[in-house]
Amino acid sequence: MASESRRDPRHPDDAYLAFWRERHLCTLTTLRPDGTPHVVPVGVTYDPGAGLARVITRRTSTKVANVLAAADRPGGARAAVCQVDRGRWATLEGTASVRADADAVADAVARYAERYGRTPAPNPERVLIEIALDRAMGTVRPL
């Protein structure tokens, strides 16, 4: 079994970045106010140049509530996104924030459409969870 490999989220190697460009369902983990993990399936886009992972969602979702509730905690709202394909996996971690400004949301929707090959239906409740990345790990060598 391959061991975990830590990486710089702003400077991924070619294989790691290629894996994040493939079409995979991901998970987002946020922490509930009681500290327990809340894990849900999501689409994620990874922007190493900006050091960000982005997730579009409804402003009334539990994941948004978790991020907002944790914003004032020491260390902020910690979050992780992960994707798995058989023996390959990649996780990105950082501090999450919620953005509702139209330009940021539109940019995130365009990035989602590029990665997943479909544009989500318009949703006036859509916001963006942006994760400022400080850790990347995974095993993405070919099987």
Coordinates of C-alpha atoms in Angstrom, one line a residue:
M1 CA 0.0 0.0 0.0
A2 CA 1.3 3.4 -0.9
S3 CA 2.0 5.9 1.9
E4 CA 0.6 9.4 2.2
S5 CA 2.5 12.1 0.4
R6 CA 2.4 15.7 1.7
R7 CA 2.5 18.4 -1.0
D8 CA 2.6 22.1 -1.3
P9 CA -1.0 23.1 -2.2
R10 CA 0.3 26.2 -4.2
H11 CA 2.9 24.1 -6.2
P12 CA 1.5 20.7 -6.9
D13 CA 3.4 18.3 -9.1
D14 CA 1.9 17.5 -12.6
A15 CA 0.3 14.2 -11.5
Y16 CA -1.5 15.8 -8.5
L17 CA -2.8 18.7 -10.5
A18 CA -3.9 16.3 -13.3
F19 CA -5.9 14.2 -10.8
W20 CA -7.7 17.4 -9.6
R21 CA -8.6 18.2 -13.2
E22 CA -10.3 14.8 -13.7
R23 CA -14.0 14.6 -13.2
H24 CA -14.5 13.2 -9.7
L25 CA -17.2 13.6 -7.0
C26 CA -15.5 14.9 -3.9
T27 CA -16.4 15.2 -0.2
L28 CA -16.3 18.4 1.9
T29 CA -15.8 18.1 5.6
T30 CA -16.7 21.0 7.9
L31 CA -17.0 21.0 11.6
R32 CA -20.4 21.4 13.4
P33 CA -20.6 23.7 16.3
D34 CA -20.2 20.7 18.7
G35 CA -16.9 19.8 16.9
T36 CA -18.1 16.7 15.1
P37 CA -17.4 16.3 11.4
H38 CA -20.1 17.0 8.8
V39 CA -19.1 15.2 5.5
V40 CA -21.1 15.7 2.3
P41 CA -20.6 15.0 -1.4
V42 CA -19.7 18.1 -3.5
G43 CA -18.1 19.2 -6.7
V44 CA -14.8 21.0 -6.0
T45 CA -12.4 23.1 -8.1
Y46 CA -8.8 23.6 -7.2
D47 CA -6.8 26.7 -8.1
P48 CA -3.2 26.3 -6.9
G49 CA -2.2 29.7 -8.2
A50 CA -4.6 31.4 -5.8
G51 CA -4.1 28.7 -3.1
L52 CA -7.9 28.0 -3.1
A53 CA -10.4 25.2 -3.4
R54 CA -14.0 26.3 -4.2
V55 CA -17.4 24.7 -3.6
I56 CA -20.6 26.2 -4.8
T57 CA -23.7 25.6 -2.7
R58 CA -27.0 27.1 -1.3
R59 CA -26.6 29.8 1.4
T60 CA -29.0 27.8 3.6
S61 CA -27.0 24.6 3.6
T62 CA -25.6 23.0 6.7
K63 CA -22.0 23.3 5.4
V64 CA -22.4 27.1 5.0
A65 CA -23.9 27.3 8.6
N66 CA -20.9 25.3 9.9
V67 CA -18.4 27.6 8.2
L68 CA -20.1 30.8 9.4
A69 CA -20.4 29.4 13.0
A70 CA -16.7 28.6 13.1
A71 CA -15.4 31.9 11.6
D72 CA -14.7 33.4 15.0
R73 CA -13.0 30.3 16.5
P74 CA -9.3 30.3 16.9
G75 CA -7.9 29.1 13.6
G76 CA -11.1 29.9 11.8
A77 CA -13.4 27.5 10.0
R78 CA -11.3 24.5 9.1
A79 CA -12.4 22.4 6.2
A80 CA -11.1 19.6 3.9
V81 CA -12.1 18.4 0.5
C82 CA -11.1 14.9 -0.7
Q83 CA -11.5 12.9 -3.9
V84 CA -10.8 9.1 -4.3
D85 CA -10.5 7.0 -7.4
R86 CA -9.7 3.4 -6.5
G87 CA -6.1 3.5 -5.0
R88 CA -5.6 7.2 -5.9
W89 CA -6.7 9.9 -3.5
A90 CA -6.1 13.6 -2.8
T91 CA -7.1 15.9 0.1
L92 CA -6.8 19.6 0.3
E93 CA -7.2 21.4 3.7
G94 CA -7.4 25.0 4.9
T95 CA -9.5 27.7 6.3
A96 CA -13.0 28.2 4.8
S97 CA -15.0 31.3 4.3
V98 CA -18.3 32.1 2.6
R99 CA -18.5 34.5 -0.3
A100 CA -21.8 35.8 -1.7
D101 CA -20.5 38.5 -4.1
A102 CA -21.8 37.9 -7.6
D103 CA -18.5 38.0 -9.4
A104 CA -16.9 35.4 -7.1
V105 CA -19.9 33.1 -7.4
A106 CA -20.0 33.5 -11.2
D107 CA -16.3 32.7 -11.4
A108 CA -16.8 29.6 -9.2
V109 CA -19.7 28.5 -11.4
A110 CA -17.6 28.8 -14.5
R111 CA -14.7 26.8 -12.9
Y112 CA -17.2 24.1 -11.9
A113 CA -18.7 24.0 -15.4
E114 CA -15.2 23.6 -16.9
R115 CA -14.2 20.7 -14.5
Y116 CA -17.6 18.9 -14.5
G117 CA -18.7 19.5 -18.1
R118 CA -22.0 21.1 -17.1
T119 CA -23.3 24.5 -16.0
P120 CA -25.5 24.3 -12.9
A121 CA -29.0 25.8 -13.2
P122 CA -29.2 29.4 -12.0
N123 CA -29.9 29.6 -8.3
P124 CA -30.4 33.0 -6.5
E125 CA -29.5 31.2 -3.2
R126 CA -26.0 30.2 -4.5
V127 CA -22.9 31.2 -2.5
L128 CA -19.3 30.1 -2.6
I129 CA -17.3 28.3 0.1
E130 CA -13.7 29.3 -0.5
I131 CA -11.0 27.3 1.2
A132 CA -7.6 29.1 1.7
L133 CA -5.3 26.1 1.4
D134 CA -2.5 25.3 3.7
R135 CA -2.1 21.5 3.3
A136 CA -2.3 19.0 0.5
M137 CA -1.8 15.3 0.6
G138 CA -2.5 12.2 -1.3
T139 CA -1.3 9.3 -3.4
V140 CA -1.9 9.9 -7.1
R141 CA 0.6 7.6 -8.8
P142 CA -0.9 5.5 -11.7
L143 CA -2.5 2.3 -10.6

